[in-house]
Tab-separated table of C-alpha atoms in Angstrom:
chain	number	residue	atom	x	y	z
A	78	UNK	CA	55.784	-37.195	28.837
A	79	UNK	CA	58.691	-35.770	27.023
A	80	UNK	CA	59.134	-31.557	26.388
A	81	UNK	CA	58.459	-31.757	22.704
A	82	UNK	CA	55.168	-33.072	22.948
A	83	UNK	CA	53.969	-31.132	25.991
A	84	UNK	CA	54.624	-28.421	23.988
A	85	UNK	CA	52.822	-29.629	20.592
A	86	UNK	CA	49.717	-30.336	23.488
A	87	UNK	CA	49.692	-27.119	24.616
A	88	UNK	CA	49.851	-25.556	20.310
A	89	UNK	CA	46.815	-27.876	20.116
A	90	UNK	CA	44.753	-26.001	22.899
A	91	UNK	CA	42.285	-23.034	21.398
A	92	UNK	CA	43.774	-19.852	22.560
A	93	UNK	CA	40.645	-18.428	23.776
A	94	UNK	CA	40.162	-18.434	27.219
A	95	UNK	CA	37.609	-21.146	28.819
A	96	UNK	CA	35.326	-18.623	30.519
A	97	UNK	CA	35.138	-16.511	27.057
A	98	UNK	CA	31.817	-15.021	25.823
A	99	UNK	CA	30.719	-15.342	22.382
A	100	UNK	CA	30.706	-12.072	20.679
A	101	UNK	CA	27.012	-10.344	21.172
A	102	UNK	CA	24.933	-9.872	17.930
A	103	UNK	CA	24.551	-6.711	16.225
A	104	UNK	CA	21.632	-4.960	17.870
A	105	UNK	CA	18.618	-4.284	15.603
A	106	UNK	CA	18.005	-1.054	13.648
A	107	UNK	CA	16.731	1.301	16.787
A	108	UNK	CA	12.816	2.507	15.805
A	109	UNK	CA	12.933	6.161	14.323
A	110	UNK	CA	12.181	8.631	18.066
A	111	UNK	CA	9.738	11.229	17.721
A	112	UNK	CA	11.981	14.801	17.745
A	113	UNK	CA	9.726	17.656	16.646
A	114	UNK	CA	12.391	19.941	16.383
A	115	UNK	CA	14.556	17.810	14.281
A	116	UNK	CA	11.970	17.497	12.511
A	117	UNK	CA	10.588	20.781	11.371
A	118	UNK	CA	14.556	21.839	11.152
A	119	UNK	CA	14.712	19.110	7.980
A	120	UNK	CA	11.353	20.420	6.596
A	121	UNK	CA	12.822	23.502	6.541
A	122	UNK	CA	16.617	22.836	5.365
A	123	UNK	CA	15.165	20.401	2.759
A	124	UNK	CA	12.904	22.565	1.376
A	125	UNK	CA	13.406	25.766	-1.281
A	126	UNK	CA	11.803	28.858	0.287
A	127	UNK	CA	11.760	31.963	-1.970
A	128	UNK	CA	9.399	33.836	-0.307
A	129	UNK	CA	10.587	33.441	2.835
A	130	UNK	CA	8.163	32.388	4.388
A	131	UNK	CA	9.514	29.771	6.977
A	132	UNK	CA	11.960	32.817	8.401
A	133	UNK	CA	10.300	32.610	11.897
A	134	UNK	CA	11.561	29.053	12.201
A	135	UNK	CA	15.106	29.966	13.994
A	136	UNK	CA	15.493	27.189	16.263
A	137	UNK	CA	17.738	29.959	18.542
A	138	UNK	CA	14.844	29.196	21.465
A	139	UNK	CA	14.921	25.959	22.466
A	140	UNK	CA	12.863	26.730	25.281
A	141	UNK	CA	9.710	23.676	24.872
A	142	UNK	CA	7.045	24.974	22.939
A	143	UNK	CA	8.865	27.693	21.137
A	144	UNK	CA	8.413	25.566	17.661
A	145	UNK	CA	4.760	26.045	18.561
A	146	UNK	CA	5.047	29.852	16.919
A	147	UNK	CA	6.188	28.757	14.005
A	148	UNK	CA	4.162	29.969	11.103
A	149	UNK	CA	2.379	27.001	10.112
A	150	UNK	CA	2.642	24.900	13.307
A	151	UNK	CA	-0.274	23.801	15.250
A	152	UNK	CA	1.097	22.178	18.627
A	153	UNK	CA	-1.264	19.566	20.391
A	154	UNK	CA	0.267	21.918	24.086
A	155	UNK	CA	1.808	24.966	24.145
A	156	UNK	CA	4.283	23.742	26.743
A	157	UNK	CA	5.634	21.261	24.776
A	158	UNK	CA	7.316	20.781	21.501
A	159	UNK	CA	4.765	18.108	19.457
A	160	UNK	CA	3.807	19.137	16.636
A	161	UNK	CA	-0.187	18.646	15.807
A	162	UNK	CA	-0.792	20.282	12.426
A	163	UNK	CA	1.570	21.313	9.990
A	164	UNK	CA	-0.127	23.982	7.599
A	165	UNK	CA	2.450	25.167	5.049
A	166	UNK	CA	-0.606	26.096	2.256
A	167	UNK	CA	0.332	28.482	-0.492
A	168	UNK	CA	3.399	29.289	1.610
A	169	UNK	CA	5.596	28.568	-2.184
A	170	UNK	CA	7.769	25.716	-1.073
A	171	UNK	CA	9.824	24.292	-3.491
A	172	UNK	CA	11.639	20.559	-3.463
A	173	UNK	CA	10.171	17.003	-2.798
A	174	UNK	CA	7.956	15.523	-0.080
A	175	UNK	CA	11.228	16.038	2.822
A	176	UNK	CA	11.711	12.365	4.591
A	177	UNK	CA	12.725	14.255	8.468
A	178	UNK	CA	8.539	14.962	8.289
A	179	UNK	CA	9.271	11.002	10.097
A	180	UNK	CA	10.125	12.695	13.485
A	181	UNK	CA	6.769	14.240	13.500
A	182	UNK	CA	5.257	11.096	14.832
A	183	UNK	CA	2.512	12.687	16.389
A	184	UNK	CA	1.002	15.084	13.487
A	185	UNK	CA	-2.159	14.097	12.706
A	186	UNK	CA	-2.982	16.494	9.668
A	187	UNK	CA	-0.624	17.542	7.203
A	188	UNK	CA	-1.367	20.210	4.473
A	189	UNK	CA	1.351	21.152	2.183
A	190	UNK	CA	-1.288	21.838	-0.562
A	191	UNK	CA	-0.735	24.729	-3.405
A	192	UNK	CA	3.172	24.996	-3.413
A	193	UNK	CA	6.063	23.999	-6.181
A	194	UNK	CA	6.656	20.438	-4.255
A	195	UNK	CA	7.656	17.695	-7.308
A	196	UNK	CA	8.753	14.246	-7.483
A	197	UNK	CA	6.593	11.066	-6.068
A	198	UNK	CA	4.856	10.689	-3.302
A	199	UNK	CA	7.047	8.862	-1.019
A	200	UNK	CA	5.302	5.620	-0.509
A	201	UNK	CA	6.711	6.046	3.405
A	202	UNK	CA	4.814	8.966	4.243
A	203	UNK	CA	2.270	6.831	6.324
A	204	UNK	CA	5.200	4.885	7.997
A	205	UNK	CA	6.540	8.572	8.970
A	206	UNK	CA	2.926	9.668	10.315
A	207	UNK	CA	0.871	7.136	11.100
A	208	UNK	CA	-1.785	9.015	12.830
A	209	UNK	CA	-2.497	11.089	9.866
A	210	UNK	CA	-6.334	12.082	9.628
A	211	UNK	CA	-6.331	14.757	6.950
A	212	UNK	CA	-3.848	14.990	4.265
A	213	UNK	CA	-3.327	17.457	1.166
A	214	UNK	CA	-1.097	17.051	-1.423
A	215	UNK	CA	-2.895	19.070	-3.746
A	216	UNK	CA	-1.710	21.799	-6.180
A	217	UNK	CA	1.572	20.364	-6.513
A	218	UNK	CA	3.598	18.728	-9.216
A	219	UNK	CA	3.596	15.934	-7.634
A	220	UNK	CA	4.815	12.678	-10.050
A	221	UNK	CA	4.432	9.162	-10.513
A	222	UNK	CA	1.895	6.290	-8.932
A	223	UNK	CA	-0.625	6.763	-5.982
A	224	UNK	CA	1.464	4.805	-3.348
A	225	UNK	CA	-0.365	1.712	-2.555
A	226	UNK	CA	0.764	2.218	1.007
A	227	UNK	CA	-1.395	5.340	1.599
A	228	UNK	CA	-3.891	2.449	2.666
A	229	UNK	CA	-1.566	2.214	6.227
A	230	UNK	CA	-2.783	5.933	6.371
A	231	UNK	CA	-5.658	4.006	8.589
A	232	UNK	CA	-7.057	6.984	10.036
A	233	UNK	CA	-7.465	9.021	7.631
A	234	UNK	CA	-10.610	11.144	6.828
A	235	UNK	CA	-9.163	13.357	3.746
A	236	UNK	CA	-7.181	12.293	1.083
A	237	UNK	CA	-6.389	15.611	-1.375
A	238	UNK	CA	-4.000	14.866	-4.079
A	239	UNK	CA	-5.659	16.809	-6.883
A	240	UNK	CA	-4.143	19.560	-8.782
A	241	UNK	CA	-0.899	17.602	-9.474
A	242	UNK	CA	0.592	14.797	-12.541
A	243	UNK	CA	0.088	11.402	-10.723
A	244	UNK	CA	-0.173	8.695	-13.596
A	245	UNK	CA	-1.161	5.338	-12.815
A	246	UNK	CA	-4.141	3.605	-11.651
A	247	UNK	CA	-5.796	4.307	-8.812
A	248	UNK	CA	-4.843	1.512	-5.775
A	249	UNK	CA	-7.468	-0.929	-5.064
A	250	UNK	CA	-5.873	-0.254	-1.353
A	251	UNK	CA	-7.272	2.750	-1.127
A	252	UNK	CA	-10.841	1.445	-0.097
A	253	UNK	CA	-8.871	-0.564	2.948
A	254	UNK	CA	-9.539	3.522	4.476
A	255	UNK	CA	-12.759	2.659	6.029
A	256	UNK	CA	-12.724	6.324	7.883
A	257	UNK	CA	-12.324	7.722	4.584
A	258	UNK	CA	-15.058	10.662	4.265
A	259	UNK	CA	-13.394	13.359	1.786
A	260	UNK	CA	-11.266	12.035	-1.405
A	261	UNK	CA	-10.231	14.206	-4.049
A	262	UNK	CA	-8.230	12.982	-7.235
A	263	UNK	CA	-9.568	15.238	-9.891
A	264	UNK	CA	-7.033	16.718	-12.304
A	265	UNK	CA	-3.993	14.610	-12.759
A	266	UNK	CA	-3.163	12.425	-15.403
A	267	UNK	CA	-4.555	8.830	-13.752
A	268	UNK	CA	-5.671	5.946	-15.753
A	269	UNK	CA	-7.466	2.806	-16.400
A	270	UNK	CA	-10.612	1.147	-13.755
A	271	UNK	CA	-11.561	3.020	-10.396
A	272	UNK	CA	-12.152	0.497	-7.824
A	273	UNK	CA	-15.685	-0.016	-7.644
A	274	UNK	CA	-15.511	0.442	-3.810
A	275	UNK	CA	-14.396	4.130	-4.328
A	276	UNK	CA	-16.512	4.683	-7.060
A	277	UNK	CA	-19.690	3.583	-4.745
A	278	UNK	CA	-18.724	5.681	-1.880
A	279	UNK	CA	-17.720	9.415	-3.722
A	280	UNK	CA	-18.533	11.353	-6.186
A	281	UNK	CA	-17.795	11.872	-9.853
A	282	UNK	CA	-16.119	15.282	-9.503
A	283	UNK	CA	-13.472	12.842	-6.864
A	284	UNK	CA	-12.317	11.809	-10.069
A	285	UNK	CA	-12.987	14.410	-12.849
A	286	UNK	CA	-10.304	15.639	-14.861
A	287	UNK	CA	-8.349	12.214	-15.773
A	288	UNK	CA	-9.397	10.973	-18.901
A	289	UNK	CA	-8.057	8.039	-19.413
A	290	UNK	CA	-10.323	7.096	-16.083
A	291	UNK	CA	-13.566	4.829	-16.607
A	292	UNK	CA	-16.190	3.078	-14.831
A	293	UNK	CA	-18.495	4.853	-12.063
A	294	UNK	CA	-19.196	7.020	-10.939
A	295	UNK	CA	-17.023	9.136	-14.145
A	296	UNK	CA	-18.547	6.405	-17.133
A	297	UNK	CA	-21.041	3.213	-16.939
A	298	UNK	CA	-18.446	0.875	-17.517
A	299	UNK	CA	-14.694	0.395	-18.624
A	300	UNK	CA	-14.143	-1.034	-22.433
């Protein structure tokens, strides 16, 4: 076989080699880790705090359990950092619902009730803390729609969000809470049907305060 085409054989060849691997895939999105002390550091960096009240959360002890002394924080053991409770009531927070609450994973009751918190609800919130069994929103200026996805909330037994400027109708969803034992809606600017599930299973003053609401238990029917 002459040079000239050995050497047009040998251009032909694919120049990687014959034990090659293929490249690997991308590896998926990694699941969000549960990191209490990230997490209360967001709440607090994301968060307006005239009155100072968060100024025992220093994060200079990072000894576990020291975020357990954190005004507020409820820890399920003192010897470890996992956050349980998270009662910031009244404390005069200002900003939106802060997305690092997601490295709370284990918080089962969440009460930032009577503060300056606006914007929506994030519709996330019971991706972030799924184990949630009380939670109060109220007293806010909170904004927009109930988030249908509260209904993945499926342990909840208290549902405050009263005291605030949702609009919208109430989601059907909702009644998917079959632990639900305490729901308060009253006072915000909500409209049109309540599911007749909801209506059957709590009272009138659950939804007093919206009057652009109908049906029962708050009128006989809807027009």
């Amino acid at each position: 076989m002459s040079p000239v085409l050995l050497l047009l054989l040998a251009l032909a060849l694919p120049l990687t080699p014959a034990n090659a691997q293929p490249a690997p895939a991308p590896a998926p999105a990694s699941p969000v880790k549960e990191d209490d002390v990230r997490c209360l550091r967001g709440v607090k960096s994301g968060l307006r705090d005239p009155n100072a009240r968060l100024s025992s959360w220093t994060f200079t002890n990072t000894t576990p359990g020291a975020i357990c002394k954190f005004a507020g924080v409820a820890c399920w053991n003192l010897q470890e950092s996992r956050v349980l409770a998270l009662d910031l009531s009244g404390f005069g927070l200002q900003g939106v619902v802060p997305s690092p609450l997601k490295y709370c994973l284990s918080t089962t009751s969440l009460d930032l009730s009577n503060n300056s918190l606006s914007g929506p609800i994030p519709p996330a919130l019971c991706d972030w803390l799924p184990y949630l069994v009380s939670l109060d929103l109220s007293g806010n200026r909170l904004s927009g729609p109930i988030p249908t996805e509260l209904a993945n909330c499926v342990y909840l037994n208290s549902l405050k969000l009263n005291g605030n400027v949702l609009s919208g109708q109430i989601p059907a969803s909702l009644a998917r809470l079959v632990r639900l034992k305490s729901l308060d809606l009253s006072h915000n600017h909500l409209q049109g049907q309540i599911p007749p599930q909801l209506g059957a299973a709590f009272p009138k003053e659950s939804f007093s305060g919206n009057p652009g609401l109908c049906g029962p238990p708050v009128s006989p029917r809807c027009n």
